[in-house]
Structure formats: C-alpha cells, structure tokens
Amino acid sequence: MELIKKQFVSELEIGKEADSIFLVADKRVRKKKNGEDYCTVLLQDREGSIEGVIWTETYLNIEEFDKGDFISLKGNVKGYRGGKQIVISSLNKFNDSEKIRPSDFVKTSKKDVEKMFKELKEYSGSIKNRYLKRLLGLFFDDEKFVKDFKNSTAAVQYHHAYKGGLLEHTLNVTKICDAVYRIYKNLNYDLLISGAMLHDIAKIREYETKLTTEVTDEGRLLGHVTMGYGWILEKIKQIDGFPSDLSNRLLHIILSHHGHKEFGSPKRPKILEAFIVYHVDHMDSDVGGYNLILEANRSGSDWSDYAKNFERPVFLKKLELNEDGYEEENVNIDSVIDEGGQVSNDREEKENGLEPKKDSEQDGLF
C-alpha cells in the first residue's frame, strides 16, 4: 500500500507546522561558535524544495540519515533570509521505500516529452545547410544522447528545474528564435536555429538527474558552456569539409549565450545570431523561473518571498479586468493582424465571399 504524503513544499506556510515525508536533497553538518554540531538540510518533493535546520539538541538525538534518504519529520515553518525554513523538532528515516510513490518527490515537465521532442526534430528537419544538418543529426539521432536529453533538467533550482526541463527549455528557445527570424533581417536561419538547439546540450553532462539533481565533477570544473563548445567542436571535426567560418560562428553562439563573463560566458555576443540566442535564452529562463514561483504560490499571496534568481520578490497577483473594459471587436478570437498592420477578420471575409489573406512565405532559407 502506497503512503499518502500529507504536505507538499508549496503548502508550507510561515507560522504553521510541517508534518510530512520529504526527500533529503542535501545535508550539511555544521558547527556553532562553541564547537557544537548542528545540521542543515535541503528538503525536496515534486512541488519544490525548502531549507531545514536541526539544532544541536535535536540533532544529537535523531536517527542517522544521509542525502538521498526519505525522512518523516515534524517542525515549525519560519521565515529565514527572505524565504522559508523548517526548524525540525523530530525526524525519522523512512526505510520502507516500496511504499514511497516516486512521483510525489520528483518534479517532471507537465508537457508531453515525446511530442516536444518530435516538434524539436521538425526544426532540425527544416535545416537546409548540409553541414549543420549533419551536425544536428550526430546529436539528435544518437539514441543515448536523446535518452539523456529527454530526461535532463535545465537547472538545479531556478528555471525548468525538473526532468524534461532541458528539452522544454530548448524547444522554447528554438521556437522563439524561429519567430524572431520572421521579424528581423540579416539573419541566417540555419545558423540561428542550430545555435538554439545546441546551446545547452552539455547540461546532460553538467547535471546528473535522478531522484535529486546533482552537479557532476565535470560540470563544477568546466560548466556547460565550455563543455558544449568542446563537444560540438569534436563533432564538427567528424564532418569533412565543414566550413571554418560557419564553425566559428556556431561555436561563438555556444560560448557567448550567457552574455557576460561574470555569468559564465568567455565571450560576449558579437554576431546577430548570438545576440538573439543570448536574449531569448535569458528571457525563457526568467519566464520559467517566474512560473515556478507562481506554481508554488498555493497560498495565493500577492507577492513572492525573496527570489534568489531575481534578487527581489516578484508580484504574483493575477490581473483581473472586467469584460466591459474591452471593445467588442478587439476580443474577437478570429481577428488577426495582417501584413500592413491592419486588423482583418477571417470569418467576416469568408462570410462576404472573400478569400482570407494568407501569410507570405519567408525568404532566406538555404
């Protein structure tokens, strides 16, 4: 019989009691100034994570446990450094793992992974340049790479931090870059889309995604930006005749996609495609991070706690507008904006015996 989890991280409120089972994502034994030991933990379930502290008197009298264990605990939720923390008063290691439902403790993408990957592959199928097409195939046609890519998180904590998150984030970045291409001139579509699809591939080596997400030794020492550069260069060398200018531009996108040296990029963007991948990556990371905070706001607070990734609290209150605040024609779901910037209506045109305008095809693919 599976165990019913009493509380999730998103339900914990300051001033209330915590009484549930959590996965220990991290454990650190520390010392007070007087030399006494106490313990800090990072607790995880499918809704997120929360810090916990076990003071000396409690720590000396509880069962030994380790990172990766399931623990049943009681404690009080308090405010700490702009966030929440559980001051743990009692704790027991939960040994009967067969009663644990893993889905209660591992956050996964809410989107269909297979559908997302199929959509991403359609973008690689649209690439006309044979060198870039071959390069993408060396990654996205490789069975082991695809398995790891579908399973990987995009981050440990702040954005798309769940299984399938890397695929979801990569697809978002690719789709937005595709849309941006349709707005601006002087862009190479194949280079832009290839850069978008490949920009974070080394995260499958930077992170190890199991019940918890761990940063690998390689990830700590090198980081996914540098690792991605080396991995892609290795594949490029396997393709005869790969143009050096094309290689340099693609590798520049990888090296510069964090935008600034202090954020992990050894180079700042210097070509249009690199500027776009950097800004789109940053935007989707921020949107993903905001949505994680919003999903965790089960209490319905107007403001979040202090968010480390944004270095500020964020406003979560939903915008509510009365229907009478809109003019009727502006909320017609059939209305679209045509190429001249005018509002057109497919339904009205059909009813009047006219053919709706069709979108013009994009130039510049090669």
Tab-separated table of C-alpha atoms in Angstrom:
chain	number	residue	atom	x	y	z
A	1	MET	CA	0.000	0.000	0.000
A	2	GLU	CA	1.442	3.368	-1.055
A	3	LEU	CA	1.995	6.055	1.538
A	4	ILE	CA	-0.118	9.201	1.238
A	5	LYS	CA	2.048	12.312	1.534
A	6	LYS	CA	0.450	14.773	3.968
A	7	GLN	CA	2.007	18.054	2.804
A	8	PHE	CA	3.933	19.385	-0.149
A	9	VAL	CA	6.513	22.173	-0.074
A	10	SER	CA	4.110	24.597	-1.753
A	11	GLU	CA	1.610	24.139	1.102
A	12	LEU	CA	4.003	25.061	3.901
A	13	GLU	CA	3.226	28.441	5.472
A	14	ILE	CA	5.248	30.558	7.865
A	15	GLY	CA	3.949	30.115	11.396
A	16	LYS	CA	2.407	26.727	10.654
A	17	GLU	CA	3.575	23.195	11.468
A	18	ALA	CA	5.296	20.915	8.985
A	19	ASP	CA	4.424	17.227	9.277
A	20	SER	CA	5.263	15.100	6.257
A	21	ILE	CA	7.805	12.974	4.395
A	22	PHE	CA	10.486	14.652	2.276
A	23	LEU	CA	13.456	13.594	0.198
A	24	VAL	CA	16.808	14.832	1.508
A	25	ALA	CA	18.368	16.633	-1.477
A	26	ASP	CA	21.346	17.887	0.541
A	27	LYS	CA	22.747	17.557	4.057
A	28	ARG	CA	25.463	19.585	5.765
A	29	VAL	CA	26.774	19.140	9.318
A	30	ARG	CA	27.996	22.485	10.627
A	31	LYS	CA	29.497	23.824	13.831
A	32	LYS	CA	28.356	26.580	16.135
A	33	LYS	CA	30.866	29.032	17.529
A	34	ASN	CA	31.038	26.892	20.690
A	35	GLY	CA	32.011	23.842	18.627
A	36	GLU	CA	28.661	22.022	18.873
A	37	ASP	CA	27.308	20.310	15.770
A	38	TYR	CA	24.035	21.176	14.093
A	39	CYS	CA	22.674	20.181	10.696
A	40	THR	CA	21.144	21.958	7.699
A	41	VAL	CA	19.218	20.099	5.018
A	42	LEU	CA	17.573	20.815	1.703
A	43	LEU	CA	14.241	19.012	1.509
A	44	GLN	CA	12.523	18.186	-1.763
A	45	ASP	CA	9.235	16.970	-3.195
A	46	ARG	CA	7.520	17.371	-6.561
A	47	GLU	CA	6.416	20.919	-5.694
A	48	GLY	CA	9.882	22.269	-4.955
A	49	SER	CA	12.397	22.467	-2.143
A	50	ILE	CA	12.779	24.108	1.255
A	51	GLU	CA	15.664	24.507	3.681
A	52	GLY	CA	15.586	22.865	7.083
A	53	VAL	CA	17.698	23.203	10.211
A	54	ILE	CA	18.213	20.684	13.021
A	55	TRP	CA	19.666	22.353	16.077
A	56	THR	CA	22.150	20.590	18.351
A	57	GLU	CA	19.737	19.253	20.972
A	58	THR	CA	17.579	17.584	18.325
A	59	TYR	CA	20.447	16.522	16.054
A	60	LEU	CA	22.167	14.540	18.816
A	61	ASN	CA	19.009	12.518	19.448
A	62	ILE	CA	17.769	11.567	15.987
A	63	GLU	CA	18.373	8.584	13.766
A	64	GLU	CA	21.316	8.906	11.372
A	65	PHE	CA	20.312	9.741	7.802
A	66	ASP	CA	22.041	10.727	4.569
A	67	LYS	CA	21.496	12.703	1.406
A	68	GLY	CA	19.075	10.787	-0.829
A	69	ASP	CA	17.093	9.306	2.081
A	70	PHE	CA	13.395	9.805	2.709
A	71	ILE	CA	12.648	11.259	6.129
A	72	SER	CA	9.464	11.775	8.102
A	73	LEU	CA	9.679	14.981	10.103
A	74	LYS	CA	7.831	17.455	12.252
A	75	GLY	CA	8.770	21.063	12.792
A	76	ASN	CA	7.795	24.704	12.568
A	77	VAL	CA	7.956	26.785	9.395
A	78	LYS	CA	9.685	30.116	9.956
A	79	GLY	CA	10.823	32.998	7.817
A	80	TYR	CA	14.542	32.952	7.054
A	81	ARG	CA	16.559	35.266	4.789
A	82	GLY	CA	13.518	36.272	2.805
A	83	GLY	CA	12.348	32.671	2.356
A	84	LYS	CA	11.041	29.787	4.426
A	85	GLN	CA	12.836	27.298	6.639
A	86	ILE	CA	11.653	24.347	8.698
A	87	VAL	CA	13.051	24.202	12.216
A	88	ILE	CA	12.913	20.441	12.663
A	89	SER	CA	11.884	19.137	16.080
A	90	SER	CA	11.691	15.408	15.309
A	91	LEU	CA	12.848	13.210	12.448
A	92	ASN	CA	12.785	9.553	11.448
A	93	LYS	CA	14.396	7.893	8.474
A	94	PHE	CA	11.754	6.206	6.310
A	95	ASN	CA	13.116	2.775	5.408
A	96	ASP	CA	10.204	1.190	3.561
A	97	SER	CA	10.921	2.720	0.142
A	98	GLU	CA	8.455	0.395	-1.603
A	99	LYS	CA	5.617	2.380	-0.040
A	100	ILE	CA	7.008	5.622	-1.438
A	101	ARG	CA	5.464	6.995	-4.625
A	102	PRO	CA	8.462	8.484	-6.519
A	103	SER	CA	6.228	10.889	-8.466
A	104	ASP	CA	5.492	12.671	-5.161
A	105	PHE	CA	9.153	13.614	-4.841
A	106	VAL	CA	10.459	14.193	-8.373
A	107	LYS	CA	9.236	17.159	-10.367
A	108	THR	CA	8.719	16.456	-14.075
A	109	SER	CA	7.625	18.531	-17.050
A	110	LYS	CA	3.865	18.841	-17.379
A	111	LYS	CA	4.236	18.670	-21.143
A	112	ASP	CA	4.417	15.500	-23.232
A	113	VAL	CA	8.122	14.725	-23.669
A	114	GLU	CA	7.658	12.707	-26.863
A	115	LYS	CA	5.576	15.428	-28.503
A	116	MET	CA	8.124	18.063	-27.539
A	117	PHE	CA	10.990	16.047	-28.967
A	118	LYS	CA	9.090	15.385	-32.199
A	119	GLU	CA	8.496	19.125	-32.565
A	120	LEU	CA	12.165	19.883	-31.923
A	121	LYS	CA	13.197	17.316	-34.543
A	122	GLU	CA	10.967	19.074	-37.074
A	123	TYR	CA	13.180	22.136	-36.699
A	124	SER	CA	16.306	20.117	-37.436
A	125	GLY	CA	14.481	18.730	-40.472
A	126	SER	CA	13.953	22.271	-41.739
A	127	ILE	CA	17.708	22.985	-41.849
A	128	LYS	CA	18.958	23.265	-45.452
A	129	ASN	CA	22.696	23.637	-44.854
A	130	ARG	CA	24.083	20.102	-45.143
A	131	TYR	CA	26.902	20.679	-42.656
A	132	LEU	CA	24.621	21.942	-39.893
A	133	LYS	CA	22.035	19.295	-40.704
A	134	ARG	CA	24.683	16.588	-40.358
A	135	LEU	CA	25.936	18.105	-37.097
A	136	LEU	CA	22.459	18.161	-35.567
A	137	GLY	CA	21.985	14.551	-36.628
A	138	LEU	CA	25.130	13.478	-34.779
A	139	PHE	CA	23.392	14.596	-31.589
A	140	PHE	CA	19.657	14.249	-32.075
A	141	ASP	CA	19.804	10.938	-33.958
A	142	ASP	CA	22.019	9.362	-31.294
A	143	GLU	CA	19.945	7.038	-29.096
A	144	LYS	CA	21.875	7.554	-25.856
A	145	PHE	CA	22.065	11.323	-26.282
A	146	VAL	CA	18.313	11.518	-26.927
A	147	LYS	CA	17.513	9.443	-23.836
A	148	ASP	CA	19.687	11.644	-21.610
A	149	PHE	CA	18.426	14.838	-23.244
A	150	LYS	CA	14.769	13.934	-22.649
A	151	ASN	CA	15.476	13.071	-19.020
A	152	SER	CA	17.648	16.051	-18.084
A	153	THR	CA	16.802	19.140	-16.105
A	154	ALA	CA	17.753	22.614	-17.333
A	155	ALA	CA	18.900	23.755	-13.885
A	156	VAL	CA	19.239	22.616	-10.294
A	157	GLN	CA	16.700	25.046	-8.897
A	158	TYR	CA	15.800	28.257	-10.688
A	159	HIS	CA	14.280	27.550	-14.122
A	160	HIS	CA	12.896	24.436	-15.834
A	161	ALA	CA	14.348	22.593	-12.838
A	162	TYR	CA	12.679	19.247	-13.421
A	163	LYS	CA	13.004	16.113	-15.541
A	164	GLY	CA	12.251	17.035	-19.144
A	165	GLY	CA	13.070	20.660	-18.359
A	166	LEU	CA	16.080	20.830	-20.676
A	167	LEU	CA	14.011	19.632	-23.639
A	168	GLU	CA	11.180	22.029	-22.766
A	169	HIS	CA	13.574	24.987	-22.450
A	170	THR	CA	15.448	24.102	-25.653
A	171	LEU	CA	12.207	23.824	-27.620
A	172	ASN	CA	11.019	27.174	-26.246
A	173	VAL	CA	14.270	28.884	-27.230
A	174	THR	CA	14.159	27.324	-30.708
A	175	LYS	CA	10.514	28.328	-31.295
A	176	ILE	CA	11.141	31.904	-30.177
A	177	CYS	CA	14.246	32.171	-32.368
A	178	ASP	CA	12.168	30.919	-35.287
A	179	ALA	CA	9.632	33.682	-34.581
A	180	VAL	CA	12.347	36.340	-34.219
A	181	TYR	CA	13.787	35.342	-37.601
A	182	ARG	CA	10.475	36.315	-39.187
A	183	ILE	CA	10.787	39.848	-37.814
A	184	TYR	CA	14.414	40.858	-38.398
A	185	LYS	CA	16.619	40.993	-41.480
A	186	ASN	CA	20.245	39.934	-41.954
A	187	LEU	CA	19.852	36.646	-40.089
A	188	ASN	CA	20.927	33.190	-41.179
A	189	TYR	CA	18.058	30.873	-40.254
A	190	ASP	CA	20.054	27.649	-40.209
A	191	LEU	CA	22.780	29.112	-38.006
A	192	LEU	CA	20.242	30.683	-35.627
A	193	ILE	CA	18.133	27.534	-35.203
A	194	SER	CA	21.190	25.284	-34.894
A	195	GLY	CA	22.602	27.550	-32.184
A	196	ALA	CA	19.265	27.499	-30.348
A	197	MET	CA	19.013	23.705	-30.471
A	198	LEU	CA	22.608	23.134	-29.364
A	199	HIS	CA	23.172	25.956	-26.863
A	200	ASP	CA	22.550	23.890	-23.695
A	201	ILE	CA	23.301	20.326	-24.810
A	202	ALA	CA	26.180	19.885	-22.346
A	203	LYS	CA	23.757	20.222	-19.428
A	204	ILE	CA	23.215	16.481	-19.772
A	205	ARG	CA	26.854	16.181	-18.651
A	206	GLU	CA	26.764	19.067	-16.193
A	207	TYR	CA	23.825	17.596	-14.250
A	208	GLU	CA	23.016	14.079	-13.121
A	209	THR	CA	19.251	13.788	-12.864
A	210	LYS	CA	17.916	11.024	-10.630
A	211	LEU	CA	15.661	11.470	-7.595
A	212	THR	CA	17.709	14.593	-6.957
A	213	THR	CA	19.728	16.702	-9.375
A	214	GLU	CA	23.462	16.742	-8.761
A	215	VAL	CA	26.148	18.832	-10.439
A	216	THR	CA	28.834	16.478	-11.766
A	217	ASP	CA	32.554	16.984	-11.160
A	218	GLU	CA	32.948	17.859	-14.847
A	219	GLY	CA	30.128	20.364	-14.521
A	220	ARG	CA	31.661	22.019	-11.480
A	221	LEU	CA	35.119	22.235	-13.052
A	222	LEU	CA	34.161	23.277	-16.591
A	223	GLY	CA	30.483	24.267	-16.821
A	224	HIS	CA	28.106	23.501	-19.679
A	225	VAL	CA	29.176	26.487	-21.807
A	226	THR	CA	32.769	25.283	-22.110
A	227	MET	CA	31.730	21.633	-22.245
A	228	GLY	CA	29.259	22.365	-25.025
A	229	TYR	CA	31.916	24.159	-27.056
A	230	GLY	CA	34.267	21.184	-26.796
A	231	TRP	CA	31.582	18.614	-27.552
A	232	ILE	CA	30.313	20.419	-30.644
A	233	LEU	CA	33.848	21.051	-31.921
A	234	GLU	CA	34.561	17.330	-31.545
A	235	LYS	CA	31.532	16.510	-33.732
A	236	ILE	CA	32.393	19.209	-36.276
A	237	LYS	CA	35.798	17.570	-36.787
A	238	GLN	CA	33.978	14.388	-37.810
A	239	ILE	CA	32.303	16.173	-40.751
A	240	ASP	CA	34.506	16.516	-43.826
A	241	GLY	CA	34.710	19.994	-45.308
A	242	PHE	CA	32.804	21.771	-42.529
A	243	PRO	CA	33.363	25.476	-43.360
A	244	SER	CA	35.625	27.192	-40.827
A	245	ASP	CA	33.629	30.450	-40.832
A	246	LEU	CA	30.389	28.541	-40.141
A	247	SER	CA	32.116	26.567	-37.388
A	248	ASN	CA	33.480	29.724	-35.750
A	249	ARG	CA	30.089	31.428	-35.805
A	250	LEU	CA	28.240	28.451	-34.338
A	251	LEU	CA	30.858	27.924	-31.625
A	252	HIS	CA	30.710	31.642	-30.849
A	253	ILE	CA	26.960	31.308	-30.192
A	254	ILE	CA	27.673	28.497	-27.719
A	255	LEU	CA	30.451	30.380	-25.921
A	256	SER	CA	28.511	33.652	-25.692
A	257	HIS	CA	24.973	32.505	-24.884
A	258	HIS	CA	25.227	33.588	-21.229
A	259	GLY	CA	26.043	37.082	-22.438
A	260	HIS	CA	28.633	38.143	-19.865
A	261	LYS	CA	31.858	36.748	-18.453
A	262	GLU	CA	30.544	37.014	-14.890
A	263	PHE	CA	27.654	34.735	-15.902
A	264	GLY	CA	29.916	32.058	-17.368
A	265	SER	CA	30.466	33.144	-20.968
A	266	PRO	CA	34.113	33.548	-22.001
A	267	LYS	CA	32.948	35.674	-24.943
A	268	ARG	CA	30.214	38.295	-25.274
A	269	PRO	CA	27.909	38.113	-28.321
A	270	LYS	CA	29.403	39.663	-31.457
A	271	ILE	CA	27.105	38.410	-34.247
A	272	LEU	CA	23.352	38.874	-34.657
A	273	GLU	CA	22.502	35.209	-34.177
A	274	ALA	CA	24.487	35.147	-30.921
A	275	PHE	CA	22.719	38.266	-29.615
A	276	ILE	CA	19.357	36.645	-30.282
A	277	VAL	CA	20.173	33.264	-28.718
A	278	TYR	CA	21.540	35.029	-25.622
A	279	HIS	CA	18.490	37.248	-25.120
A	280	VAL	CA	15.971	34.503	-25.906
A	281	ASP	CA	17.729	32.064	-23.560
A	282	HIS	CA	17.719	34.669	-20.800
A	283	MET	CA	14.069	35.529	-21.391
A	284	ASP	CA	12.865	31.929	-21.330
A	285	SER	CA	14.902	31.279	-18.191
A	286	ASP	CA	13.267	34.243	-16.464
A	287	VAL	CA	9.783	33.248	-17.589
A	288	GLY	CA	10.408	29.656	-16.490
A	289	GLY	CA	11.741	30.845	-13.131
A	290	TYR	CA	8.772	33.149	-12.583
A	291	ASN	CA	6.309	30.371	-13.423
A	292	LEU	CA	7.957	28.021	-10.914
A	293	ILE	CA	7.425	30.660	-8.223
A	294	LEU	CA	3.843	31.210	-9.378
A	295	GLU	CA	3.054	27.469	-9.304
A	296	ALA	CA	4.450	27.201	-5.787
A	297	ASN	CA	2.252	30.057	-4.552
A	298	ARG	CA	-0.546	27.847	-3.231
A	299	SER	CA	-1.393	30.387	-0.520
A	300	GLY	CA	-2.398	32.941	-3.150
A	301	SER	CA	-0.055	35.662	-1.865
A	302	ASP	CA	0.193	38.807	-3.976
A	303	TRP	CA	3.973	38.837	-3.575
A	304	SER	CA	6.537	36.038	-3.550
A	305	ASP	CA	9.195	35.588	-0.924
A	306	TYR	CA	12.650	36.871	-1.862
A	307	ALA	CA	13.613	35.066	-5.090
A	308	LYS	CA	17.370	34.473	-5.330
A	309	ASN	CA	17.364	34.190	-9.129
A	310	PHE	CA	15.678	37.592	-9.494
A	311	GLU	CA	17.321	39.128	-6.394
A	312	ARG	CA	13.936	40.519	-5.371
A	313	PRO	CA	10.385	39.444	-4.549
A	314	VAL	CA	8.092	39.320	-7.590
A	315	PHE	CA	4.458	40.364	-7.946
A	316	LEU	CA	2.143	37.376	-8.427
A	317	LYS	CA	-1.343	38.857	-8.240
A	318	LYS	CA	-3.411	38.000	-11.298
A	319	LEU	CA	-4.555	40.866	-13.495
A	320	GLU	CA	-8.348	40.962	-13.426
A	321	LEU	CA	-10.241	43.176	-15.863
A	322	ASN	CA	-13.963	43.455	-16.365
A	323	GLU	CA	-15.284	42.377	-19.742
A	324	ASP	CA	-16.744	45.831	-20.278
A	325	GLY	CA	-13.185	47.138	-20.375
A	326	TYR	CA	-12.805	45.820	-23.922
A	327	GLU	CA	-14.391	46.904	-27.153
A	328	GLU	CA	-16.232	44.006	-28.720
A	329	GLU	CA	-14.200	43.825	-31.919
A	330	ASN	CA	-10.932	43.644	-30.004
A	331	VAL	CA	-11.826	40.388	-28.227
A	332	ASN	CA	-12.991	38.538	-31.347
A	333	ILE	CA	-10.766	35.465	-31.433
A	334	ASP	CA	-10.915	35.380	-35.239
A	335	SER	CA	-9.267	38.780	-35.551
A	336	VAL	CA	-5.667	38.857	-36.776
A	337	ILE	CA	-3.194	41.496	-37.792
A	338	ASP	CA	-2.353	41.483	-41.483
A	339	GLU	CA	0.992	42.390	-43.039
A	340	GLY	CA	0.033	46.044	-43.325
A	341	GLY	CA	-0.656	46.253	-39.609
A	342	GLN	CA	-4.432	46.378	-40.123
A	343	VAL	CA	-6.936	44.243	-38.238
A	344	SER	CA	-8.535	41.686	-40.528
A	345	ASN	CA	-11.177	39.091	-39.745
A	346	ASP	CA	-11.117	35.727	-41.493
A	347	ARG	CA	-14.691	34.923	-40.573
A	348	GLU	CA	-16.096	38.202	-41.932
A	349	GLU	CA	-14.112	37.853	-45.160
A	350	LYS	CA	-15.427	34.343	-45.711
A	351	GLU	CA	-18.981	35.406	-44.993
A	352	ASN	CA	-18.632	38.194	-47.572
A	353	GLY	CA	-17.360	35.770	-50.204
A	354	LEU	CA	-13.724	36.859	-49.961
A	355	GLU	CA	-10.674	34.663	-49.540
A	356	PRO	CA	-8.769	35.379	-46.303
A	357	LYS	CA	-5.254	36.697	-46.777
A	358	LYS	CA	-2.545	34.033	-46.443
A	359	ASP	CA	0.766	34.553	-44.698
A	360	SER	CA	3.634	35.157	-47.081
A	361	GLU	CA	6.455	32.628	-47.058
A	362	GLN	CA	9.754	33.571	-45.510
A	363	ASP	CA	12.806	34.154	-47.653
A	364	GLY	CA	16.383	33.420	-46.716
A	365	LEU	CA	16.349	29.662	-46.149
A	366	PHE	CA	19.211	27.817	-47.757
